[in-house]
Coordinates of N, CA, C and O (backbone and C1' of nucleotides) in Angstrom, one line a residue:
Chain A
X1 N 85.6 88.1 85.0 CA 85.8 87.5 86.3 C 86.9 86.5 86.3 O 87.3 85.8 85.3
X2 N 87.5 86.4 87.4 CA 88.8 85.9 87.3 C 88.6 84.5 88.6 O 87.7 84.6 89.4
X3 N 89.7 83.3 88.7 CA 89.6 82.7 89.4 C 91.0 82.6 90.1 O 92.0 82.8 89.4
X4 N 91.2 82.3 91.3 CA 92.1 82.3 92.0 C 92.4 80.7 92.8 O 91.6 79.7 92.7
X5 N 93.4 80.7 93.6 CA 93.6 79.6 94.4 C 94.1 80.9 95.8 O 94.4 82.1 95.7
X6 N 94.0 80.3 96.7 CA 94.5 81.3 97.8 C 94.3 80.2 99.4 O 93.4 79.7 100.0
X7 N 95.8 80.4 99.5 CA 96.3 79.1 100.6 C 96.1 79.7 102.2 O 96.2 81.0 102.4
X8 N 95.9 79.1 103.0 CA 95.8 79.2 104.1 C 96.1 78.4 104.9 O 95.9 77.2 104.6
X9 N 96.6 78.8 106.1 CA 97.2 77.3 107.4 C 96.0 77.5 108.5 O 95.6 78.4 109.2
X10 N 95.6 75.9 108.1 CA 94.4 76.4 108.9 C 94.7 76.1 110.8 O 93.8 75.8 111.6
X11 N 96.2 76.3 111.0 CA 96.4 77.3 112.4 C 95.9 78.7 112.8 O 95.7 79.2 113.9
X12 N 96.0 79.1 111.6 CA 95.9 80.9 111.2 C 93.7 80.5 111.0 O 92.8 80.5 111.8
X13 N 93.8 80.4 109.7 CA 92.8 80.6 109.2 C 91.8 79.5 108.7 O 91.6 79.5 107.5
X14 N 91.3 78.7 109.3 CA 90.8 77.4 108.9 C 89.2 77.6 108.5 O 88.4 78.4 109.1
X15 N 89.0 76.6 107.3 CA 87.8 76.6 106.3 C 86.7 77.0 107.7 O 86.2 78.2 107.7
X16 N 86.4 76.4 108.5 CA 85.8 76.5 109.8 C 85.9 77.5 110.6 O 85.1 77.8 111.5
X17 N 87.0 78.2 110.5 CA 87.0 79.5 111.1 C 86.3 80.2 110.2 O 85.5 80.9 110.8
X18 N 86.3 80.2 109.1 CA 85.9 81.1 108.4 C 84.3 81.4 108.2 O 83.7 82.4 108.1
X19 N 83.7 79.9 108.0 CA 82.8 79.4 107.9 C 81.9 80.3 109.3 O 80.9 81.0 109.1
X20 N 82.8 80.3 110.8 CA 82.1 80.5 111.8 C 82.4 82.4 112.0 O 82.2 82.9 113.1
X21 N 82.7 82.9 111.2 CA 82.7 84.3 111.2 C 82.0 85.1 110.8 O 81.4 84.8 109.8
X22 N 81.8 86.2 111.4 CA 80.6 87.1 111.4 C 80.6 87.5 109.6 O 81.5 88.2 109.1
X23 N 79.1 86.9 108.8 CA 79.4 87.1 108.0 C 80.2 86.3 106.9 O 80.5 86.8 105.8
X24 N 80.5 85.1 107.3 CA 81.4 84.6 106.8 C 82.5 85.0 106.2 O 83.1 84.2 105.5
X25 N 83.1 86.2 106.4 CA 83.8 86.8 105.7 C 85.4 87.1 106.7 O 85.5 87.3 108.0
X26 N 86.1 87.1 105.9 CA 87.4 87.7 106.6 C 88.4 88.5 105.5 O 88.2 88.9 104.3
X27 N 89.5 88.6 106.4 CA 90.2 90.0 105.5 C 91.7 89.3 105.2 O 92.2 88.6 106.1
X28 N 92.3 89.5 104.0 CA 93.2 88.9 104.0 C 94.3 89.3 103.7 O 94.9 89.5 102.7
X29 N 94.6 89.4 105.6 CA 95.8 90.4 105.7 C 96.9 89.5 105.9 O 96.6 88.3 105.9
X30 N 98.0 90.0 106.1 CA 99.0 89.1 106.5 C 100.2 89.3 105.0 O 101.5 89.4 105.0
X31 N 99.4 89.4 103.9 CA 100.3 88.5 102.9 C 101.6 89.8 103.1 O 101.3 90.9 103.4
X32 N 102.8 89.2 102.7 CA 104.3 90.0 102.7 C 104.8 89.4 101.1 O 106.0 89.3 100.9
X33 N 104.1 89.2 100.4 CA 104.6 89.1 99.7 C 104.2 90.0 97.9 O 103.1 90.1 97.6
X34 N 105.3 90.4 97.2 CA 104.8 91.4 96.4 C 103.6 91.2 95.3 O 102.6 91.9 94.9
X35 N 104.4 89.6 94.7 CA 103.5 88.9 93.5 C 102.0 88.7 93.9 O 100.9 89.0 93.3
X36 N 102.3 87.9 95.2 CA 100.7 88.4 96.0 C 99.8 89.5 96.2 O 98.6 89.9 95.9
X37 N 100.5 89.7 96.8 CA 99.7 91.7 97.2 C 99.7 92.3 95.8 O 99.1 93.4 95.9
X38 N 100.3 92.1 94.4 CA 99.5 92.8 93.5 C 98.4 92.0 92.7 O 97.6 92.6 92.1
X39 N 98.6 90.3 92.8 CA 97.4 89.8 92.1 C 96.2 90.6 93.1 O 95.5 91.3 92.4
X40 N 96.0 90.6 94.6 CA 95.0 91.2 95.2 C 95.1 92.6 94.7 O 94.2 92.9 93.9
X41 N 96.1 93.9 95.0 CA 96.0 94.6 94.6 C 94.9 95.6 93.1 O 94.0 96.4 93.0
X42 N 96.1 94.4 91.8 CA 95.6 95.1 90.6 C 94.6 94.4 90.1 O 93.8 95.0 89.4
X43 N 94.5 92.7 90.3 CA 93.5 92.2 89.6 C 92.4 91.5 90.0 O 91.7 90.8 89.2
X44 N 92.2 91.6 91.5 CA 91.5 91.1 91.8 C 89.6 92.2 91.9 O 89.3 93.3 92.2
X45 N 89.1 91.0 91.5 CA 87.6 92.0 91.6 C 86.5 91.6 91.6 O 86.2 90.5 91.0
X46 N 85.5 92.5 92.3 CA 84.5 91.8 93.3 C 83.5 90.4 92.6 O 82.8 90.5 91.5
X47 N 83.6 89.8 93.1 CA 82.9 88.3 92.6 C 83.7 87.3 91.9 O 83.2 86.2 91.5
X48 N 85.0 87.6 91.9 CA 86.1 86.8 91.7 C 86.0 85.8 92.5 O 85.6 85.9 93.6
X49 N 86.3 84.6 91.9 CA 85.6 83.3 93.1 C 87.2 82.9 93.2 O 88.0 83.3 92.3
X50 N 87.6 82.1 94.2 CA 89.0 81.4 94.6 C 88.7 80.0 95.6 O 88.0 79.8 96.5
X51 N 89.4 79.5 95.0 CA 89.4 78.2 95.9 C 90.2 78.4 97.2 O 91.3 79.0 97.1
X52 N 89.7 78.0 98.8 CA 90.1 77.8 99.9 C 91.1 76.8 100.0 O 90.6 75.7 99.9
X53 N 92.2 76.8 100.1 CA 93.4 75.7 100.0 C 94.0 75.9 101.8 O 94.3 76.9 102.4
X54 N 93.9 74.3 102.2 CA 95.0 74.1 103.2 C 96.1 73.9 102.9 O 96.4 73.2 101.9
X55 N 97.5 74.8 103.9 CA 98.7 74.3 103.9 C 99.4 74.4 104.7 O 99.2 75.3 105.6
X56 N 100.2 73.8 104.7 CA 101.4 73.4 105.9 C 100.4 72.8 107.1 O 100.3 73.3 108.2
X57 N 99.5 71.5 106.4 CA 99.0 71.1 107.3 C 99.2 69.0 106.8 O 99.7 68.3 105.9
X58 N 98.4 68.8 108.1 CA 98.8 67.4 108.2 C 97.4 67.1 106.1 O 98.1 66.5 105.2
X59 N 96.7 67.4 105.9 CA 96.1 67.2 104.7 C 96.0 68.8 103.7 O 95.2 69.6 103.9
X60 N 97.0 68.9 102.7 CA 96.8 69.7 102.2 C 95.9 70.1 101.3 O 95.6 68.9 100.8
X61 N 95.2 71.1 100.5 CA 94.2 70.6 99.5 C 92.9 71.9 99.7 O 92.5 72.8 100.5
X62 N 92.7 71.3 98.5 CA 91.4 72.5 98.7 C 90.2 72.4 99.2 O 89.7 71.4 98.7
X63 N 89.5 73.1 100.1 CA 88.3 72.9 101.2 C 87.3 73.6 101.0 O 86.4 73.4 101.8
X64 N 87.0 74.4 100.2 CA 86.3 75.5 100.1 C 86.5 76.7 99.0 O 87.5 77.0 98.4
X65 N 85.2 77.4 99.0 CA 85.1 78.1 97.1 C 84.8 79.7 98.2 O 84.0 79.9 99.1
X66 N 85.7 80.5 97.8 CA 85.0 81.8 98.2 C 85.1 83.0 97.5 O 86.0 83.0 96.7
X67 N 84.4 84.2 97.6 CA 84.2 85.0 96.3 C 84.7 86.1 97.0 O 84.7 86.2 98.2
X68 N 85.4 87.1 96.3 CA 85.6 88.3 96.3 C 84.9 89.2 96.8 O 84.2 89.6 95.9
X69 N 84.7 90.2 98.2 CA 84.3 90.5 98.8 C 84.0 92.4 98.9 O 83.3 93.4 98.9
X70 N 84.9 92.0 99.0 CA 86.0 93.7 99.1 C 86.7 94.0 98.3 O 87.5 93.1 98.1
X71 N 87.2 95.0 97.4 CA 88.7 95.2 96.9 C 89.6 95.5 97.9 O 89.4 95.8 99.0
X72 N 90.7 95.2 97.3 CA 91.7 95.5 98.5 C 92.1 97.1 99.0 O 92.1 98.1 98.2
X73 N 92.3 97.2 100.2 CA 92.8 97.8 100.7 C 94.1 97.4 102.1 O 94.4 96.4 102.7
X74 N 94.7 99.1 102.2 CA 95.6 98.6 103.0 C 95.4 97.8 104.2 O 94.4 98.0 104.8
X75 N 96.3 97.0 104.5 CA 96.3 96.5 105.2 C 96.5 96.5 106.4 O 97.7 96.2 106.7
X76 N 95.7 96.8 107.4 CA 96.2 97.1 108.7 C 97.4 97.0 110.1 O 98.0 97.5 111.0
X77 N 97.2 95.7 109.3 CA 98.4 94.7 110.5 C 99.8 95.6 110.3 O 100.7 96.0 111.1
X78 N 99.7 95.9 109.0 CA 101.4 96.2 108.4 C 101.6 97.6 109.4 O 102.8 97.7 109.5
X79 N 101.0 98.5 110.1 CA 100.8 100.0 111.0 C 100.9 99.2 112.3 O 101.2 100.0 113.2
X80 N 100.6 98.1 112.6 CA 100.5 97.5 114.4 C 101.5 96.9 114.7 O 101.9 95.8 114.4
X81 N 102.2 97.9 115.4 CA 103.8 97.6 116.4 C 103.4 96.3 117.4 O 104.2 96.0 118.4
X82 N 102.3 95.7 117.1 CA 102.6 94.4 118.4 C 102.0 93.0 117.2 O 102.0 91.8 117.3
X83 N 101.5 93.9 115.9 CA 101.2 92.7 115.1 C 102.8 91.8 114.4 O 103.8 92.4 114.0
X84 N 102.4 90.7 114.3 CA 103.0 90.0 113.9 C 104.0 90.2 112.2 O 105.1 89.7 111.8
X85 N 102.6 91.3 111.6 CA 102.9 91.4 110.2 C 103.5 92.7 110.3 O 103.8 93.2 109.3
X86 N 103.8 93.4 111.5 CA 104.1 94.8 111.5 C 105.3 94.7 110.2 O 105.9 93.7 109.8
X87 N 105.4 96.1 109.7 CA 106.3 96.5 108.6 C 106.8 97.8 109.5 O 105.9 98.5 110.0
X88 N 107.7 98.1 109.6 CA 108.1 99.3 109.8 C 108.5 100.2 108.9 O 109.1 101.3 109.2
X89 N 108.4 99.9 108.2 CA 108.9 100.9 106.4 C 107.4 101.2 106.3 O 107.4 102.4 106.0
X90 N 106.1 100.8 106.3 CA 105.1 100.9 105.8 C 105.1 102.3 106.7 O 105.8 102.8 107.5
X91 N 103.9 102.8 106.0 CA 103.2 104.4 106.5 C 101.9 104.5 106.2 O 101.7 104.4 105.0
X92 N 100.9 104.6 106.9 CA 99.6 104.9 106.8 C 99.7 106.0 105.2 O 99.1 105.5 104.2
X93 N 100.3 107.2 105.0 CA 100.6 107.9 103.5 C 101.2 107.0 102.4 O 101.1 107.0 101.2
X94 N 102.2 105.8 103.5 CA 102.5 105.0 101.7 C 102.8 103.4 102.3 O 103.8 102.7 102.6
X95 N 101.5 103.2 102.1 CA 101.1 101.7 102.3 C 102.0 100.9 101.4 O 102.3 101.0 100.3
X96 N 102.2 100.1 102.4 CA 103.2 98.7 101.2 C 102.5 97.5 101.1 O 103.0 96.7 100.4
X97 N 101.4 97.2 101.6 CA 100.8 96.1 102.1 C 98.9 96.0 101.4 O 98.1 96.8 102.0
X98 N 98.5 95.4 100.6 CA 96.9 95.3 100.8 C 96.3 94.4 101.1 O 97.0 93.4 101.4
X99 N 94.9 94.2 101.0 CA 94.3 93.1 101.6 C 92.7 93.2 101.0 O 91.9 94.0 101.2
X100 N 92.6 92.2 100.3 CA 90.8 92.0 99.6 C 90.3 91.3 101.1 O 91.2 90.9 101.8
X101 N 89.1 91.1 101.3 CA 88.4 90.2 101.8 C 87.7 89.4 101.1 O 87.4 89.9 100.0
X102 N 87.3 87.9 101.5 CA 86.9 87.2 100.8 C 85.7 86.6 102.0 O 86.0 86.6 103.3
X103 N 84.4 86.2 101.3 CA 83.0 85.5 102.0 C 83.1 84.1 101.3 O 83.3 83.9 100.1
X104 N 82.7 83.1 102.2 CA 82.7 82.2 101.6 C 81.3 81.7 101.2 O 80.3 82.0 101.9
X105 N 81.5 80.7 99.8 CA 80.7 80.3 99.6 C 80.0 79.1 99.8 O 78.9 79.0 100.4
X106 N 80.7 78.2 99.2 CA 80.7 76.6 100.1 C 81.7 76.2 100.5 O 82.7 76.6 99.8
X107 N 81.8 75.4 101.4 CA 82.5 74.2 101.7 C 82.4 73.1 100.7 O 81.4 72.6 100.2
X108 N 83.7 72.6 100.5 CA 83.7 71.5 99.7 C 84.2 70.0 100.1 O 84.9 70.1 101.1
X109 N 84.2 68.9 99.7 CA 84.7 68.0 100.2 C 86.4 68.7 100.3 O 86.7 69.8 100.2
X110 N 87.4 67.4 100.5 CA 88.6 67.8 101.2 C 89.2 67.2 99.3 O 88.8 66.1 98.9
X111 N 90.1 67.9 98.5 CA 90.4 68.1 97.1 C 92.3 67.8 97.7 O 93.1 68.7 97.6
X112 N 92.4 66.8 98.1 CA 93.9 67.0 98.8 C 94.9 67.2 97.2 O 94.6 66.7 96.1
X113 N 96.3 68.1 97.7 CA 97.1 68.0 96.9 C 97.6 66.7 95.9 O 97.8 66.8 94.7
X114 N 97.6 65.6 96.9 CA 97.9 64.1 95.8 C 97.1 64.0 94.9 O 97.4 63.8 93.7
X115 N 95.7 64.2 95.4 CA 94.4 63.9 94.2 C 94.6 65.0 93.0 O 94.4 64.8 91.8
X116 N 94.9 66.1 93.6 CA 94.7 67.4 92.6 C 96.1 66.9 91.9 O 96.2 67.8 91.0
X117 N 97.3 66.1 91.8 CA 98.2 65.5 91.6 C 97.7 64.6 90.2 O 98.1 64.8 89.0
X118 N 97.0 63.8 90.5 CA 96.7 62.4 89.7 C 96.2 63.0 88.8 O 96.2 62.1 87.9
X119 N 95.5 64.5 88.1 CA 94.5 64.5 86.8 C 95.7 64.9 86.0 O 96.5 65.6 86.5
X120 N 96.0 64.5 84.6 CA 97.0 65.0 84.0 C 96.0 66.6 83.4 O 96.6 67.4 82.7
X121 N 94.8 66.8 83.7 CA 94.1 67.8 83.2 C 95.0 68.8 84.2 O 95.5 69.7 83.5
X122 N 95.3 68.8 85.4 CA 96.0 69.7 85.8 C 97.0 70.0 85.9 O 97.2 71.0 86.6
X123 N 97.7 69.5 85.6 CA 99.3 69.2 85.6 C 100.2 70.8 85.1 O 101.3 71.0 85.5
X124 N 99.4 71.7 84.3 CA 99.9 73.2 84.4 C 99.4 74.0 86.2 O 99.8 75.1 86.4
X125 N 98.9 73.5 86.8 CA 98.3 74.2 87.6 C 99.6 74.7 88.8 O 100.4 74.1 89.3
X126 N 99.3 76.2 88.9 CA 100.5 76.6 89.2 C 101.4 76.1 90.3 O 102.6 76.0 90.5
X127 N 99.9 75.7 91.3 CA 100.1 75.1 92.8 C 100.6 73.5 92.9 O 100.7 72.8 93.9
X128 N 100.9 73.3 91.8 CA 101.6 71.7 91.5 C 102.4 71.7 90.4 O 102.5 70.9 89.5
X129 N 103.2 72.9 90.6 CA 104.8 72.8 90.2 C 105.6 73.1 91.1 O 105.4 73.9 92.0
X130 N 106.8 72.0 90.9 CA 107.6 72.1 92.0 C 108.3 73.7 92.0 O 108.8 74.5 91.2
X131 N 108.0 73.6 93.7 CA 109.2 74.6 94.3 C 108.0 76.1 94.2 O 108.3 77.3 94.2
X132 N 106.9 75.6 94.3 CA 106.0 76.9 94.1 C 105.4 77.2 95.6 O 104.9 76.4 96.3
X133 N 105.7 78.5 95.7 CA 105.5 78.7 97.4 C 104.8 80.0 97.3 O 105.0 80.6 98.3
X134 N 103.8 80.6 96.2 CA 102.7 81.5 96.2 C 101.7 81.0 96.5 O 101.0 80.0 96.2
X135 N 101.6 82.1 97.5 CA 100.3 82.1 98.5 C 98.6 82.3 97.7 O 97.4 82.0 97.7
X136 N 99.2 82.9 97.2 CA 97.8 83.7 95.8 C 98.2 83.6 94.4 O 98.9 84.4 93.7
X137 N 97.7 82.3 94.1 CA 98.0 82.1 92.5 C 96.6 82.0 91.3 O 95.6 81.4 91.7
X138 N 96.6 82.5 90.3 CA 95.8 82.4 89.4 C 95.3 81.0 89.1 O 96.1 80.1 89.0
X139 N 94.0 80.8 88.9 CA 93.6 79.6 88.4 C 93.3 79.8 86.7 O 92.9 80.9 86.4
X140 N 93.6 79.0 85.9 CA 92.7 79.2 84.4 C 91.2 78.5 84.9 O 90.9 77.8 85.8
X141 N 90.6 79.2 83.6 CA 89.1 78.5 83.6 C 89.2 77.1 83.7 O 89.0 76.4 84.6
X142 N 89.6 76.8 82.5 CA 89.6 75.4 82.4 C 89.7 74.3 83.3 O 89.2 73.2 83.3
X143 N 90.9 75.0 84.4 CA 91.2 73.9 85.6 C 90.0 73.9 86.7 O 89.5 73.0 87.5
X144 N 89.6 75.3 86.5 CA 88.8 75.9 87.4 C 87.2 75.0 87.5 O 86.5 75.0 88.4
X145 N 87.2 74.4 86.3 CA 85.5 74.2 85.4 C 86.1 72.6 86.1 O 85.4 72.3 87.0
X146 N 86.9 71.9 85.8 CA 87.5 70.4 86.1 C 87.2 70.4 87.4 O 86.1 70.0 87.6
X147 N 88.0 70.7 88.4 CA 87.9 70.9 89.9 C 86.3 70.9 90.2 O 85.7 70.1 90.8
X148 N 85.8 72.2 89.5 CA 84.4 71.9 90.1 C 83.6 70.8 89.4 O 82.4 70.7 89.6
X149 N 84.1 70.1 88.7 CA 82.9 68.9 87.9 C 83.5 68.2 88.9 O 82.7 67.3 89.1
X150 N 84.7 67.9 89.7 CA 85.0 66.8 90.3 C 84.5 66.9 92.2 O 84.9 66.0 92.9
X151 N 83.9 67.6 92.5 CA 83.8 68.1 93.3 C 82.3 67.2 94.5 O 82.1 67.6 95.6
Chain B
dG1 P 111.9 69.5 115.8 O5' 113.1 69.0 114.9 C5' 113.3 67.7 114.9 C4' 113.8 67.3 113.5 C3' 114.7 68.2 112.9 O3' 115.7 67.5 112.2 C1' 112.8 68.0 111.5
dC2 P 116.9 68.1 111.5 O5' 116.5 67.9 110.0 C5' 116.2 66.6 109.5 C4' 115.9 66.6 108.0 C3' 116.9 67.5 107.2 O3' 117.4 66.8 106.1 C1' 114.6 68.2 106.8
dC3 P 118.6 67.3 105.3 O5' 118.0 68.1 104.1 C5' 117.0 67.4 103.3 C4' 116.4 68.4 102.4 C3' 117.4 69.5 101.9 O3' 117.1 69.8 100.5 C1' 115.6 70.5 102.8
dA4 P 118.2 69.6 99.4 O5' 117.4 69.9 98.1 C5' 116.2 69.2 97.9 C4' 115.1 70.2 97.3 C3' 115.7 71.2 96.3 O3' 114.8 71.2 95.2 C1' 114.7 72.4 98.0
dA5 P 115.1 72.1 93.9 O5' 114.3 73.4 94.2 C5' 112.9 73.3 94.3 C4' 112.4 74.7 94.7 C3' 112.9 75.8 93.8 O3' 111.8 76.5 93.2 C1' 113.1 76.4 96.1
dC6 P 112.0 77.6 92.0 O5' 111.9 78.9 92.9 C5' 110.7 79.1 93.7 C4' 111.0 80.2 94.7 C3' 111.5 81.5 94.1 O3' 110.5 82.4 94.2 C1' 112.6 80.9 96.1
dG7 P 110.6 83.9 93.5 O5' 110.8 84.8 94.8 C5' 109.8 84.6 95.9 C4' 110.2 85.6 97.0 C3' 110.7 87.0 96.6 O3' 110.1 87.9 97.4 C1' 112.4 85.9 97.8
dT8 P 110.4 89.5 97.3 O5' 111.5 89.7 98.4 C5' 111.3 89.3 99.7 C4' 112.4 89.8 100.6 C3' 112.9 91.2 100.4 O3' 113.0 91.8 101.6 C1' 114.7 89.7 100.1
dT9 P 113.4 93.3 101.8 O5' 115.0 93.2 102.3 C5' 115.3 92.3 103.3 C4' 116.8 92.3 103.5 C3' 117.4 93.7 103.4 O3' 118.2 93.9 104.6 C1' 118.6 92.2 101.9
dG10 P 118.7 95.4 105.0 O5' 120.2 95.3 104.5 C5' 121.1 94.2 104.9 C4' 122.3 94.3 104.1 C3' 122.8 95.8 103.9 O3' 124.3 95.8 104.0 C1' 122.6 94.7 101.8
dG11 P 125.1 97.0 104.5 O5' 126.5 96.6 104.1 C5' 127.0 95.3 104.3 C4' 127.9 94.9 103.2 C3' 128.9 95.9 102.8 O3' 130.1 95.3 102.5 C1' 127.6 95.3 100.9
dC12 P 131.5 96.1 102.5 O5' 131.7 96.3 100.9 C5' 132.1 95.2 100.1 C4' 131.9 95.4 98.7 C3' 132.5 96.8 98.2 O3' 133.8 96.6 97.8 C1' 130.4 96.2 97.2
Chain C
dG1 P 120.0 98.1 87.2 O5' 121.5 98.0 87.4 C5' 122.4 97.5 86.3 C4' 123.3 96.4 86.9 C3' 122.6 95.1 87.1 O3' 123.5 94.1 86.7 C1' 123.6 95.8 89.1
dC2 P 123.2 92.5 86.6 O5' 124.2 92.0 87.7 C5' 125.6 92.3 87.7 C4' 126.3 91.7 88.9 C3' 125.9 90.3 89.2 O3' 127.1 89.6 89.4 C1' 125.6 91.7 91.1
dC3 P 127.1 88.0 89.4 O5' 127.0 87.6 90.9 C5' 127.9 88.1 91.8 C4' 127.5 87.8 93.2 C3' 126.8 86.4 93.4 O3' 127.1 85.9 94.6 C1' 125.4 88.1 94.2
dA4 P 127.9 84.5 94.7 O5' 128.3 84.4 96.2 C5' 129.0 85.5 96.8 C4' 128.5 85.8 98.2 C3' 128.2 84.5 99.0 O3' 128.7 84.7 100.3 C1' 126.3 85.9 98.8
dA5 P 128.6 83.6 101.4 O5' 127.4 84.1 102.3 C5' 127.5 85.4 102.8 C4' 126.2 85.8 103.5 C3' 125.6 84.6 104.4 O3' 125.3 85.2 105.7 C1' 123.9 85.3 102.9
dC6 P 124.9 84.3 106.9 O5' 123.4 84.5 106.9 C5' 122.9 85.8 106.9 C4' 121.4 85.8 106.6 C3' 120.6 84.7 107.4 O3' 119.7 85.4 108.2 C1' 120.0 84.8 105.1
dG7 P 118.8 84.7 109.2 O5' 117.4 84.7 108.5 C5' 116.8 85.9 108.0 C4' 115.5 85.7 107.4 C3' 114.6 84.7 108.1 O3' 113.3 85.3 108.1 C1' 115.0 83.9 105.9
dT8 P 112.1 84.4 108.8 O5' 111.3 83.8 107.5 C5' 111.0 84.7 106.5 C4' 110.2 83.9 105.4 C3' 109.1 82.9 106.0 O3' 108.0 83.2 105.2 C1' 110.6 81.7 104.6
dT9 P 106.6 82.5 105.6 O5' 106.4 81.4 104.5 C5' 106.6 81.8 103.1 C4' 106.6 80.5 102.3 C3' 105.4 79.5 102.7 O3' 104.8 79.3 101.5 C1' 107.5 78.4 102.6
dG10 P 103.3 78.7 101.5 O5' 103.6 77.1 101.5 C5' 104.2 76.5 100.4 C4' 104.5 75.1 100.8 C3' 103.4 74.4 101.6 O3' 103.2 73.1 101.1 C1' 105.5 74.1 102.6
dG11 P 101.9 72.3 101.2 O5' 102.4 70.9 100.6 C5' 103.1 71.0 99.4 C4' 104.2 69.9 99.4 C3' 103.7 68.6 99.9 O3' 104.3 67.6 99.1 C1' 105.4 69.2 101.3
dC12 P 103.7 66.1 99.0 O5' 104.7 65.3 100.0 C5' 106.0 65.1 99.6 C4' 106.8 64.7 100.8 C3' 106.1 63.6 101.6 O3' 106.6 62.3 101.1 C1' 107.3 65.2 103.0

DNA sequence: GCCAACGTTGGC
DNA sequence: GCCAACGTTGGC
């Protein structure tokens, strides 16, 4: 089992939206990006836990723990000529795009980027190196095990 | 709103 | 295959 970080603007998709969805679960389409769509793609798998991260918000930081739901598949948005994520190179025969779903598990207090800042225990963590703008990054255990003792 | 960092595109 | 131009991300 593997752990993840996986960011969200909670304009789009907030810990509470998610919380209030059928099932608690949603699909997580959207990503356009490659390094992303193959961590979901090749490595992600069912019961894989990831931390819920706000961003591009007034408090950024992690909110919430959720587990691996679904393996990925394609992703739909990338075929919808009025969606946002449309691809028009994509093809229902040669998908460019996937998407896991993730259910959540708990809600957690609010883990803002500054604080996740201050542990020098985390200081490898991918999401607090500068200039890092992956949506879907690997967590190690170790940081993974820290975060939840501090939690 | 700014801007550094990074990814993608496309001409050559 | 190179690389300039452009677009996006996301914290501040």
């Amino acid at each position: 089992m593997r752990y993840w970080l996986m960011k969200s603007e909670p304009t789009e998709v907030s810990i509470d939206d998610l919380a209030a969805r059928p099932g608690q679960t949603v699909a997580w389409d959207g990503v356009r990006n490659y390094q992303a769509r193959n961590f979901m793609r090749n490595q992600m798998q069912l019961g894989d836990q990831a931390f819920f991260y706000h961003s591009s918000c007034d408090e950024p930081g992690i909110v919430g723990i959720t587990t691996v739901s679904k393996l990925a598949y394609p992703d739909v948005t990338q075929f919808d000529p009025k969606s946002k994520y449309y691809d028009p190179k994509a093809t229902p025969e040669n998908p460019r795009w996937f998407n896991v779903e993730v259910t959540l598990l708990k809600k957690t207090r609010l883990v803002s980027l500054k604080e996740l800042r201050s542990y020098p225990e985390l200081a490898s963590m991918r999401i607090l190196q500068k200039g890092n703008r992956l949506s879907i990054t690997p967590v190690d255990p170790a940081e993974w095990n820290f975060i939840m003792n501090i939690l």
